[in-house]
Short mmCIF file of C-alpha atoms and ligand atoms in Angstrom, two decimals:
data_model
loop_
_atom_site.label_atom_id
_atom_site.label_comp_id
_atom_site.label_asym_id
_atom_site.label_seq_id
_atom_site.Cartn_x
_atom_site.Cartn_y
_atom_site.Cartn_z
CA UNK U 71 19.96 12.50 48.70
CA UNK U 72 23.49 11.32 49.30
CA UNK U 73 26.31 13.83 48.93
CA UNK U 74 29.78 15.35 49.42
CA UNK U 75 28.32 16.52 52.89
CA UNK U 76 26.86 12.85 53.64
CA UNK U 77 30.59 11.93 52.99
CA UNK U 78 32.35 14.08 54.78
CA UNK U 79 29.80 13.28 57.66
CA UNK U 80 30.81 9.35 57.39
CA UNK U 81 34.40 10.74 57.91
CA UNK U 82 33.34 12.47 60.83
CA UNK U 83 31.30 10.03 62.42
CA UNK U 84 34.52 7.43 62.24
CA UNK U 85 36.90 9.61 63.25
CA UNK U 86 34.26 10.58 66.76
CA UNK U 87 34.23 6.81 67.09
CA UNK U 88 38.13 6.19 66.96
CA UNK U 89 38.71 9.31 69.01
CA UNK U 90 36.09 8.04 71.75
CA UNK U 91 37.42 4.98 71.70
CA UNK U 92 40.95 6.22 71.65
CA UNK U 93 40.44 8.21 74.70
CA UNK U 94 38.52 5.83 77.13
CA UNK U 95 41.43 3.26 76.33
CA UNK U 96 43.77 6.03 77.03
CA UNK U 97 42.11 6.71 80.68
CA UNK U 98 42.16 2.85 80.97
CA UNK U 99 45.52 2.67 79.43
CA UNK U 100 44.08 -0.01 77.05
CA UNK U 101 44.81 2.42 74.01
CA UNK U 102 44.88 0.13 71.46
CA UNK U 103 42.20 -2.55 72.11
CA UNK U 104 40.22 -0.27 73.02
CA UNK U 105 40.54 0.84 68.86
CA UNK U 106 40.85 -2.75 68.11
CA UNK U 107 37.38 -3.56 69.71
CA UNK U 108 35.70 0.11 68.62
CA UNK U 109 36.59 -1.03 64.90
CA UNK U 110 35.51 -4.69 65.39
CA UNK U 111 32.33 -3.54 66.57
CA UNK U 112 31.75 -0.86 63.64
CA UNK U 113 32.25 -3.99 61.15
CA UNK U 114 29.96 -6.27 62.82
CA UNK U 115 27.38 -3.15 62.33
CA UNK U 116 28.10 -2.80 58.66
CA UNK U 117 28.37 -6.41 57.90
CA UNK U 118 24.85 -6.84 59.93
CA UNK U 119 23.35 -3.95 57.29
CA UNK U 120 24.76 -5.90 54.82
CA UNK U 121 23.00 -8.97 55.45
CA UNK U 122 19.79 -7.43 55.83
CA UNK U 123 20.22 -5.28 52.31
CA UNK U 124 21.02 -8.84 50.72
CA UNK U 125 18.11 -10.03 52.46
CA UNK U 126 15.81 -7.25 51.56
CA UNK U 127 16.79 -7.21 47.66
CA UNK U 128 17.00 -10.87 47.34
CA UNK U 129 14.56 -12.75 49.81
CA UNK U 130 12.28 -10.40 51.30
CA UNK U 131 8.76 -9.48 49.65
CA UNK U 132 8.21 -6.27 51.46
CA UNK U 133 8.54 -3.07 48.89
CA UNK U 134 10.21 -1.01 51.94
CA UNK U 135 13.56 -1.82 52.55
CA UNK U 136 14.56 -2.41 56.28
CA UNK U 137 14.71 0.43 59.21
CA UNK U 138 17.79 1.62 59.67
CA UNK U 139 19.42 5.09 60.86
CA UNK U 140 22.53 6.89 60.10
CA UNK U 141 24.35 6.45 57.33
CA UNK U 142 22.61 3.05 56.18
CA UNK U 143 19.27 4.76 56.85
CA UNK U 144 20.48 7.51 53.96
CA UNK U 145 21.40 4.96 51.81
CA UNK U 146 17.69 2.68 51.94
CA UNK U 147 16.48 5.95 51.33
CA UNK U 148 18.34 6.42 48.31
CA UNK U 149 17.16 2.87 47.20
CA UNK U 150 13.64 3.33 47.74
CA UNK U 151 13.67 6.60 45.71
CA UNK U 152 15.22 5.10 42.74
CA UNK U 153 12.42 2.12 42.78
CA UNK U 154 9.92 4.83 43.58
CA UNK U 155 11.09 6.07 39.99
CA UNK U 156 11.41 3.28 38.25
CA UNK U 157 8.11 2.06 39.58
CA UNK U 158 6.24 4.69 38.22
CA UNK U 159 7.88 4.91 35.03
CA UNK U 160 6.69 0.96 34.48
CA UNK U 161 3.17 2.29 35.40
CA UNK U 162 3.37 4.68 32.47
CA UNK U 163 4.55 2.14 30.52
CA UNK U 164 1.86 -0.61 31.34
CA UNK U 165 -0.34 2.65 30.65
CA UNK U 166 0.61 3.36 27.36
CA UNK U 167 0.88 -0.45 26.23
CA UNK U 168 -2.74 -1.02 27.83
CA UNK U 169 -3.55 2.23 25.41
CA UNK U 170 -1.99 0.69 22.45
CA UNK U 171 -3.35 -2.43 22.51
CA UNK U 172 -7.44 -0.95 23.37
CA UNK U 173 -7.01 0.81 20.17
CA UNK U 174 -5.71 -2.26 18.29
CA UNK U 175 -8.74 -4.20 19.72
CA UNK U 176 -11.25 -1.50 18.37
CA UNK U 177 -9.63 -1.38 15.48
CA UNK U 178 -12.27 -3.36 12.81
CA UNK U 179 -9.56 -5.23 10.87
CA UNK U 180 -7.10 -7.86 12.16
CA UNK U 181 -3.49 -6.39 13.21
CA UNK U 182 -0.66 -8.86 14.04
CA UNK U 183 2.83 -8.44 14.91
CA UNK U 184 5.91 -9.75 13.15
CA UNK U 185 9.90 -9.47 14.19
CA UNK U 186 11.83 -8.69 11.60
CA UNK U 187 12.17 -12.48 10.43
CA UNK U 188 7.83 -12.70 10.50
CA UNK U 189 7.53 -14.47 13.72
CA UNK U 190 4.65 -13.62 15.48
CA UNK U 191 4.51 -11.22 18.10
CA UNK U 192 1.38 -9.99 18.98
CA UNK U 193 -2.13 -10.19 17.51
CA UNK U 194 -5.17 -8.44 18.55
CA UNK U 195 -8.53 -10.55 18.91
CA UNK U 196 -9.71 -9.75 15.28
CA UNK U 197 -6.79 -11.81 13.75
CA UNK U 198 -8.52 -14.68 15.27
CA UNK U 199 -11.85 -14.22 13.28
CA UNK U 200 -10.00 -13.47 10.49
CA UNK U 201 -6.66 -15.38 10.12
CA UNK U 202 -6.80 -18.07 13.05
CA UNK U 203 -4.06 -16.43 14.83
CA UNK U 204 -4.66 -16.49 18.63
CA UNK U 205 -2.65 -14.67 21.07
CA UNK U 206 -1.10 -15.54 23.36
CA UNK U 207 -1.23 -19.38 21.73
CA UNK U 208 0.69 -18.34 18.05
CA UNK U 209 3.32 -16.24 19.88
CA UNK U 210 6.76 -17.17 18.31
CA UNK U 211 5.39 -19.01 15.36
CA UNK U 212 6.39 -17.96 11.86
CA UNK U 213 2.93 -16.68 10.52
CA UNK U 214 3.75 -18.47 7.39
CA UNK U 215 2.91 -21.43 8.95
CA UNK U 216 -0.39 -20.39 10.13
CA UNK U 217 -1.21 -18.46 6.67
CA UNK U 218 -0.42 -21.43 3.87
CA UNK U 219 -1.25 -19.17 0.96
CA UNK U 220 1.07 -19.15 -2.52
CA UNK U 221 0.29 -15.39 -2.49
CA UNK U 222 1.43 -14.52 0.62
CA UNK U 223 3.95 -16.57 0.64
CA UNK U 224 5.24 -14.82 -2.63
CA UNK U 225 4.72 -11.18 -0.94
CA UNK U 226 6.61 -11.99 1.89
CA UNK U 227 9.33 -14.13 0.13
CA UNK U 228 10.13 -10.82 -2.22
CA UNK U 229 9.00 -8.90 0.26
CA UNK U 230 6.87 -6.67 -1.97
CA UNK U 231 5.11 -4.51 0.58
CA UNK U 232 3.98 -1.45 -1.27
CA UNK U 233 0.62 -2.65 -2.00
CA UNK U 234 -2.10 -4.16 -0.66
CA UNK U 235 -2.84 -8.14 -2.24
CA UNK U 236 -5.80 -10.46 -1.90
CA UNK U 237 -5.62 -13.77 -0.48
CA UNK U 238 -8.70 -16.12 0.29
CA UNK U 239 -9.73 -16.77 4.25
CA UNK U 240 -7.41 -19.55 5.62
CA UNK U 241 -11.05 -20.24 7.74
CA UNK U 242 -13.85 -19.38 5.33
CA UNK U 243 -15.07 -20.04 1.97
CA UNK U 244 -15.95 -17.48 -0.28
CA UNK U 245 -14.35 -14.47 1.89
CA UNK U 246 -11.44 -12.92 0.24
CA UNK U 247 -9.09 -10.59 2.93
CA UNK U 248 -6.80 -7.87 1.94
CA UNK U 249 -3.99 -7.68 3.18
CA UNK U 250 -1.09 -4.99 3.85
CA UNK U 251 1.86 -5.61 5.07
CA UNK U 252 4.49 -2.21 6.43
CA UNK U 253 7.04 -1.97 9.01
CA UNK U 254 6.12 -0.45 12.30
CA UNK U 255 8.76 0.13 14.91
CA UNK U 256 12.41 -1.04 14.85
CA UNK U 257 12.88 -4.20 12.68
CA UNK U 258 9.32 -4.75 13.17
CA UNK U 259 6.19 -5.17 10.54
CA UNK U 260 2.60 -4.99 10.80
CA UNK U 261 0.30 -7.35 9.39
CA UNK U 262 -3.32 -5.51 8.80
CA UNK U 263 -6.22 -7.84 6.79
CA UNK U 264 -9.61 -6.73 6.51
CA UNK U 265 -12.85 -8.58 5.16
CA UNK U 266 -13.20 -7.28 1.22
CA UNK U 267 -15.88 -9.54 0.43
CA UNK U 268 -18.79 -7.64 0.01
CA UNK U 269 -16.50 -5.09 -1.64
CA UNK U 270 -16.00 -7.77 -4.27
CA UNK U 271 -19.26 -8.95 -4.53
CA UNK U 272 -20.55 -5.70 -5.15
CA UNK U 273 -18.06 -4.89 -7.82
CA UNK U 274 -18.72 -8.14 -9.57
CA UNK U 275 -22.20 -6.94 -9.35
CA UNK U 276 -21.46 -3.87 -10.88
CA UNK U 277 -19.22 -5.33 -14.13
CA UNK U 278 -22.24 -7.90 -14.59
CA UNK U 279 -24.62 -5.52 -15.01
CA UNK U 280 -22.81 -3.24 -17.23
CA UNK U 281 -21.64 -6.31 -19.33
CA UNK U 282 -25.44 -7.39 -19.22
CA UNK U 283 -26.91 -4.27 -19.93
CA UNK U 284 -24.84 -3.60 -23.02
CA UNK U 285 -25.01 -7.02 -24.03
CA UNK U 286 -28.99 -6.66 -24.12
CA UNK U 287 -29.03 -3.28 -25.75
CA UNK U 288 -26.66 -4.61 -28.75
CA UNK U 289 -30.12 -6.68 -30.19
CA UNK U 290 -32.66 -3.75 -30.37
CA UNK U 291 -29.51 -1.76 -31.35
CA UNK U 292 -29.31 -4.07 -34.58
CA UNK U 293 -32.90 -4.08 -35.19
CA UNK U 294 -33.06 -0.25 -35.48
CA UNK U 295 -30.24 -0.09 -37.63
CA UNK U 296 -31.53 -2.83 -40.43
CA UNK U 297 -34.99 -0.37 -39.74
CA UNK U 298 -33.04 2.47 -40.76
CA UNK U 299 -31.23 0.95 -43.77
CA UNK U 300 -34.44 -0.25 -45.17
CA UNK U 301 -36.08 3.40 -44.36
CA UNK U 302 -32.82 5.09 -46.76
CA UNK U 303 -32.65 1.96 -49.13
CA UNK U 304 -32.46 3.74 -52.41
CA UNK U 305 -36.16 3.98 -53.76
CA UNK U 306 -38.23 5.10 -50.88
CA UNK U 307 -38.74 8.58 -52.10
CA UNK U 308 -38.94 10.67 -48.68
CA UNK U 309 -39.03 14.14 -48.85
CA UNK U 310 -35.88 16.54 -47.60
CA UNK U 311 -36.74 16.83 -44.11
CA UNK U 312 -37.80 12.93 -43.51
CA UNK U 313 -34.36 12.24 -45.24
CA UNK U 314 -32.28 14.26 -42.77
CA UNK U 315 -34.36 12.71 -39.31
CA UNK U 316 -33.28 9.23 -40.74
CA UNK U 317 -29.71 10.78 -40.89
CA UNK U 318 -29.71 11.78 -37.06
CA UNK U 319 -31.52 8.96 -36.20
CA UNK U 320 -28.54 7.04 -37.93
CA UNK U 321 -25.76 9.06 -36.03
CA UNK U 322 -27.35 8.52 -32.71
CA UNK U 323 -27.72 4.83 -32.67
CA UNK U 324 -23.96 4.56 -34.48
CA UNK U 325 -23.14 6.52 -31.77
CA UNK U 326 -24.66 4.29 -29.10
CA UNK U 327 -23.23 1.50 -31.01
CA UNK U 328 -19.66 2.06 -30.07
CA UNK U 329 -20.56 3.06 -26.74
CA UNK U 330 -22.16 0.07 -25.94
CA UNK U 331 -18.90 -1.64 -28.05
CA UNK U 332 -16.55 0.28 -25.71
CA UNK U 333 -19.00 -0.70 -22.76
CA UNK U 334 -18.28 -4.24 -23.54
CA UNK U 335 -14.60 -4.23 -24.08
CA UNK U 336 -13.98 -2.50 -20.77
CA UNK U 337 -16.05 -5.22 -19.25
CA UNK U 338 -14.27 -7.81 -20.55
CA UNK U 339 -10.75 -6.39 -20.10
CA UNK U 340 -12.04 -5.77 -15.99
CA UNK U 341 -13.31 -9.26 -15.85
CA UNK U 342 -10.43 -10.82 -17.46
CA UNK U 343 -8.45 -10.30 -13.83
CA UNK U 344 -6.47 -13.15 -14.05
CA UNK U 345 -3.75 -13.18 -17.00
CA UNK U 346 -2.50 -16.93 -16.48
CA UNK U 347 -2.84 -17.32 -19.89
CA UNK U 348 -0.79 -14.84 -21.31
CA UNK U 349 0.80 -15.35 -25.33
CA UNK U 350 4.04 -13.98 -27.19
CA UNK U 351 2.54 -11.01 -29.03
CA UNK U 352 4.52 -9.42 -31.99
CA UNK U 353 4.40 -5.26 -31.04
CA UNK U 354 6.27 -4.57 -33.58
CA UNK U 355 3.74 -6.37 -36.18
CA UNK U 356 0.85 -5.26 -34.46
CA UNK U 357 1.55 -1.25 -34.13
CA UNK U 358 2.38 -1.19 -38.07
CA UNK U 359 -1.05 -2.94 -38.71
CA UNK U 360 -2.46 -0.97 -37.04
CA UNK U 361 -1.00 2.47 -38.06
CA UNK U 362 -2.10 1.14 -41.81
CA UNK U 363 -5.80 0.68 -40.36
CA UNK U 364 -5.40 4.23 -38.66
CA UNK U 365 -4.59 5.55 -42.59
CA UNK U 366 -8.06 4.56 -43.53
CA UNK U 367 -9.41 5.74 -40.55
CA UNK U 368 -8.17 9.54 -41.34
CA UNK U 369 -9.32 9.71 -44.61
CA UNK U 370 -11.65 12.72 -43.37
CA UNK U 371 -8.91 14.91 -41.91
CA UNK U 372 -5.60 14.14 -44.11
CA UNK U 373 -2.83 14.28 -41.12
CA UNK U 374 0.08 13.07 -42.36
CA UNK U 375 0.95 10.06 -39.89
CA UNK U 376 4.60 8.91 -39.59
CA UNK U 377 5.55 5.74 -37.75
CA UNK U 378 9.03 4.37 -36.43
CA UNK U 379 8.75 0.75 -35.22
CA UNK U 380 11.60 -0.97 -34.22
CA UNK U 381 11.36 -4.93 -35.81
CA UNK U 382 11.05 -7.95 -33.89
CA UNK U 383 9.58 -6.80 -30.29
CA UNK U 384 7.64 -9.53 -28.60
CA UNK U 385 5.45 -8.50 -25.15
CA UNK U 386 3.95 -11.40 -23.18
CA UNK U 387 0.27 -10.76 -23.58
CA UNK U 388 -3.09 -10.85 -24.22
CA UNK U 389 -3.30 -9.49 -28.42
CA UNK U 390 -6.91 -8.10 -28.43
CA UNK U 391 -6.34 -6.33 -25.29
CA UNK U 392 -2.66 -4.50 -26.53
CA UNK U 393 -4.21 -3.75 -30.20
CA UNK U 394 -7.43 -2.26 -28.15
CA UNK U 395 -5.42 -0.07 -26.33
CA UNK U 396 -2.44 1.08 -28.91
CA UNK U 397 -5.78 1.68 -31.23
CA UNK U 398 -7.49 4.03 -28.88
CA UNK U 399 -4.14 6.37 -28.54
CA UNK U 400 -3.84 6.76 -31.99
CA UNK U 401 -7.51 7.26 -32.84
CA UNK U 402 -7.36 9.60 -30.26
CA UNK U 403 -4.55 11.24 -31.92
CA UNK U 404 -6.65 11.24 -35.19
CA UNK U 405 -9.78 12.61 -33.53
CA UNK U 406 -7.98 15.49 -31.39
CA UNK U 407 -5.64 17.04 -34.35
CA UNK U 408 -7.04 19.54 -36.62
CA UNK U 409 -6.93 18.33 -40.25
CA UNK U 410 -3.38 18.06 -41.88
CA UNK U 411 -1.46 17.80 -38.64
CA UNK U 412 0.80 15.39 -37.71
CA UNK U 413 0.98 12.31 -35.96
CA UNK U 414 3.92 10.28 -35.01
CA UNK U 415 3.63 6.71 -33.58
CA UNK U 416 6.57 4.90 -32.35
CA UNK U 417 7.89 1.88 -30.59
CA UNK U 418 11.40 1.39 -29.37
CA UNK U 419 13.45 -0.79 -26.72
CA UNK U 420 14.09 1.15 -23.99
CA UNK U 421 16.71 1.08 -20.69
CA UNK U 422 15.31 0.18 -17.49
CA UNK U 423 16.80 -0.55 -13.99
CA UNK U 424 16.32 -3.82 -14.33
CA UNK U 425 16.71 -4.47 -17.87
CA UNK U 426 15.64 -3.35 -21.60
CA UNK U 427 11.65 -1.90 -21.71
CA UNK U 428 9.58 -1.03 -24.19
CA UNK U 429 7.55 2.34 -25.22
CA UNK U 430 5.09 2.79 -27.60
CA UNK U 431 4.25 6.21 -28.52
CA UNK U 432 1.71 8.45 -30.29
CA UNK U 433 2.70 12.31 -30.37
CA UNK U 434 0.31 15.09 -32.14
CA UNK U 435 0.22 18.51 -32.50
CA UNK U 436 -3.37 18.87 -31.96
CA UNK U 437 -5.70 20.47 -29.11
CA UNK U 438 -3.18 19.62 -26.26
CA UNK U 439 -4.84 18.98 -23.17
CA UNK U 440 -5.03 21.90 -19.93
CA UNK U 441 -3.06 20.25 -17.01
CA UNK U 442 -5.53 20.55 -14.55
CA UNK U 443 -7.49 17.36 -16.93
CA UNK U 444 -4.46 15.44 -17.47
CA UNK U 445 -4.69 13.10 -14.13
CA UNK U 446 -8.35 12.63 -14.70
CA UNK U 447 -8.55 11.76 -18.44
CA UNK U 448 -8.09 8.24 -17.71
CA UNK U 449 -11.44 7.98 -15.53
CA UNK U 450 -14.49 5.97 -16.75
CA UNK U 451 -16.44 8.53 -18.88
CA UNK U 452 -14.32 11.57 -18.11
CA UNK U 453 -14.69 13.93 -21.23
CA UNK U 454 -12.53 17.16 -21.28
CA UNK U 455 -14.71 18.77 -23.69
CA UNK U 456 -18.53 16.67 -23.63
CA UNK U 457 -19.27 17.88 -26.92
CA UNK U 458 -16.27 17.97 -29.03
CA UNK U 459 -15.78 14.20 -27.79
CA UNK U 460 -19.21 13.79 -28.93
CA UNK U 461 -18.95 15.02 -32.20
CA UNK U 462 -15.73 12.80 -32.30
CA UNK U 463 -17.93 10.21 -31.66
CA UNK U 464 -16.29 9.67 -28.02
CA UNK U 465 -17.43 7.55 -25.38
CA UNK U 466 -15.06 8.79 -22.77
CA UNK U 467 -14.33 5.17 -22.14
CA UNK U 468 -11.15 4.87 -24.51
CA UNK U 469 -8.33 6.02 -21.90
CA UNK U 470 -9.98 4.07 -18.86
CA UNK U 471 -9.85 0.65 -21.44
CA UNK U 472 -6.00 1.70 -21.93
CA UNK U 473 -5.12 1.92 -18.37
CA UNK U 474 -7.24 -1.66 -17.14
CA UNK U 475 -5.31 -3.17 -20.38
CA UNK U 476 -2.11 -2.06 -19.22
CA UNK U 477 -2.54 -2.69 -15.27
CA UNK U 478 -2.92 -6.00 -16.32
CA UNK U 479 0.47 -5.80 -19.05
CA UNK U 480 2.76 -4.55 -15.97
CA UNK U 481 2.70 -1.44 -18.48
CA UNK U 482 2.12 2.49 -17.30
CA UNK U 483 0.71 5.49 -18.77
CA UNK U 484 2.80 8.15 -19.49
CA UNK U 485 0.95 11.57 -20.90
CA UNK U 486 2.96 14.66 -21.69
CA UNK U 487 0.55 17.67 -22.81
CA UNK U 488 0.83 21.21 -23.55
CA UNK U 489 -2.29 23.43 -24.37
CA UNK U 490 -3.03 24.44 -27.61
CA UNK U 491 0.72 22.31 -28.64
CA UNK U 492 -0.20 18.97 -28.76
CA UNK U 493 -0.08 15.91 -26.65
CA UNK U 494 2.18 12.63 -26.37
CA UNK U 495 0.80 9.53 -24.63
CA UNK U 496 2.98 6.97 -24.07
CA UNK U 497 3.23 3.22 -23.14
CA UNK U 498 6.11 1.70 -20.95
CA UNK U 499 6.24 -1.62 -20.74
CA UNK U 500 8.36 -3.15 -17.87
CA UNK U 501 11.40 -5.47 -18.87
CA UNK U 502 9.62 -8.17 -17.23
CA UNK U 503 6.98 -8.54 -19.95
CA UNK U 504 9.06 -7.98 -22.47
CA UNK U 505 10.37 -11.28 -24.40
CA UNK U 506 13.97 -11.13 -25.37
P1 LIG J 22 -13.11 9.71 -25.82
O1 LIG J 22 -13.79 8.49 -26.26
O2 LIG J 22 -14.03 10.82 -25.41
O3 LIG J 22 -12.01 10.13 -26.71
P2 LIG J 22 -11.01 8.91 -24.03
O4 LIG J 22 -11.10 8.21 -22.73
O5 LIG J 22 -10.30 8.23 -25.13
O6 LIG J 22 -12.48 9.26 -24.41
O7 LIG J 22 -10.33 10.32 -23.80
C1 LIG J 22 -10.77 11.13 -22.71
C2 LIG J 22 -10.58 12.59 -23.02
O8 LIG J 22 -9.18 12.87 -23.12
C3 LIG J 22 -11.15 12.98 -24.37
O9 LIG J 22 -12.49 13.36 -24.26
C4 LIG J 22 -10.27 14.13 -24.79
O10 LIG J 22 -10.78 15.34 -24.30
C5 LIG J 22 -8.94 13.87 -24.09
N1 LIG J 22 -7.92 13.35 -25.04
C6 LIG J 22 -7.59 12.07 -25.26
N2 LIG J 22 -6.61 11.95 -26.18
C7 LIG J 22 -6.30 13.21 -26.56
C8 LIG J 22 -5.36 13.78 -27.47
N3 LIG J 22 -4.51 13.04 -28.19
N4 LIG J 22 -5.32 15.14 -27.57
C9 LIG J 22 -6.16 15.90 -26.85
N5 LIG J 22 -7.07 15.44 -25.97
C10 LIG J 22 -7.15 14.10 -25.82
#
């Protein structure tokens, strides 16, 4: 390592060489060439080291640098330590990189790298299956060349990363990819896709046969209720206990009735995916037609219902779908309160970042729901209570048709619930499908 010491030592050394020099031109009495030529010589020395580190670093293919001794020798040692260093720094480098990229290769969905302006980085051999990116080939192309897809053109434009989004294969028919887009590294973003296909296919498979299923169970479903009428037309003298079997029978198939109803709505609503078609519904006319329904419908229980609806507020959407879901909340409402309590519906404009919203609410001071249920309530037959819903003549299928309705109304859930207090469900819709 060069030091203090190794300078001091240079000092030394020049000073021997002078002094030598000094005193043999002295004895000769040739004091100062004798300096002159000593000095001259030491130059040539240096400038020759020179040359040959020039050489070395520029020209020369050889990793060790050039033999030398004294205090040039110290100072290609110091060189080759400091490329020893670096050298094996690059190694761990290469290491880690060769690491990197052997897990992005096993990896079973595409990855590709984008700067911060989505030119293509890196891709691993996957993306070529499934996008047609090759690398090294696509390096420095914008991938929205190589991906021509409205979608992703749209999530990339507005740069609306937070979810994943479906786009069909740039190379295959019927394969849809999912894509997610999220930054990785400094000013970097990762591109992941992945084959959903099957997926799909299996979920369409799934919503066909439930819409099939209660499709074909709505005929026999008919025929036993006409049987039953006939059976309790007035006239057919049955005795007592005949008379109240025709009465369960009757329950159980209305009961089946609106299940396979509810079956079918939450088919359709799930199959309807795509809302290009999307109207300018009146809320405001629709909630107060159907809190007057909802009057009928509590004849039973007497709860005295109050409603505050704000005039003249239009939602672009789909009508059946918003009355099915503001029906089920308050029907809900009705089923859940003990007799004579009250429900209040609502629907006001409210403030939103990025303009005015809209809620619709129910509140009741019914059951109240136990936290533990509230984030589950809205799953396909989820029932906090099985037979209290059945006795209400629920399906468990009312909240799940609420929240497909409103994924598809850019509209969210909100459910505030206290236990044995009541319960207020509420729907915000977002200032973008609102219709000023
Ligand atoms: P159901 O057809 O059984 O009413 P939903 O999906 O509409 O099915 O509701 C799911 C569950 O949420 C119900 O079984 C009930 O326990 C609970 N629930 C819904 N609305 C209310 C409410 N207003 N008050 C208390 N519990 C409710």
């Amino acid at each position: 390592m060069y030091s203090n010491t190794s300078t001091v030592l240079l000092y030394k050394r020049l000073l021997f060489v002078l002094l030598a020099s000094g005193f043999i031109g002295w004895l000769f009495d040739i004091f100062w060439p004798a300096i002159a030529i000593s000095s001259i010589a030491l130059l040539i020395w240096h400038y020759h080291h020179l040359v040959q580190l020039a050489h070395w670093l520029w020209q020369s293919k050889s990793i060790n640098p050039p033999h030398a001794s004294g205090t040039w020798g110290r100072i290609y040692d110091g060189l080759f330590h400091v490329l020893n260093k670096q050298r094996k720094k690059q190694k761990q480098l290469r290491h880690r990189i060769r690491q990197f990229r052997d897990g992005a290769e096993a990896l079973p969905d595409a990855a590709v790298v984008l700067s911060d302006d989505f030119i293509i980085e890196w891709s691993n051999k996957k993306a070529q299956n499934l996008l047609g990116i090759v690398c090294p080939g696509d390096v420095g192309q914008r991938i929205d060349n190589l991906i021509r897809n409205p979608e992703f053109t749209r999530v990339l434009y507005q740069q609306a990363f937070e979810a994943p989004f479906h786009i069909d294969s740039p190379l295959k028919e019927d394969t849809t990819l999912e894509l997610r887009i999220m930054t990785y590294g400094v000013d970097q973003y990762l591109l992941v896709a992945r084959d959903v296909s099957k997926l799909n296919r299996l979920e369409t498979m799934r919503r066909d046969f439930v819409a099939n299923v209660s499709h074909e169970l709505k005929t026999p479903l008919t025929v036993m209720r006409g049987y039953i009428e006939m059976i309790q037309a007035p006239g057919n003298n049955f005795d007592e206990h005949w008379l109240t079997v025709f009465a369960t029978i009757e329950g159980q198939v209305t009961r089946m009735d609106r299940l396979v109803e509810q079956l079918l709505i939450l088919s359709k609503v799930e199959n309807n995916a795509t809302y290009d078609e999307t109207y300018r519904v009146n809320l405001s006319d629709l909630v107060t037609n159907i809190v007057k329904e909802c009057h009928w419908l509590n004849q039973d229980k007497q709860h005295k219902i109050t409603s505050d609806i704000a005039p003249d507020i239009y939602i672009s959407g789909i009508e059946t779908e918003l009355k099915s879901a503001c029906t089920n909340l308050i029907s809900n409402a009705i089923a859940y309160t003990p007799a004579q309590g009250d429900i209040q519906v609502s629907l006001e404009q409210v403030k939103q970042s990025m303009g005015m919203g809209v809620k619709f609410t129910v509140k009741d001071n019914g059951s109240g729901i136990k936290p533990e249920h509230v984030n589950r309530i809205t799953e396909r037959f989820y029932r906090i209570d099985k037979s209290r819903s059945r006795n209400t003549g629920g399906s468990g299928l009312g909240l799940s048709i609420v929240k497909h309705v409103l994924q598809h109304h850019n509209a969210e859930l909100v459910i505030n619930s206290q236990w044995g207090v009541g319960s207020e469900f509420s729907i915000i819709f977002s200032s973008t499908s609102v219709i000023q």
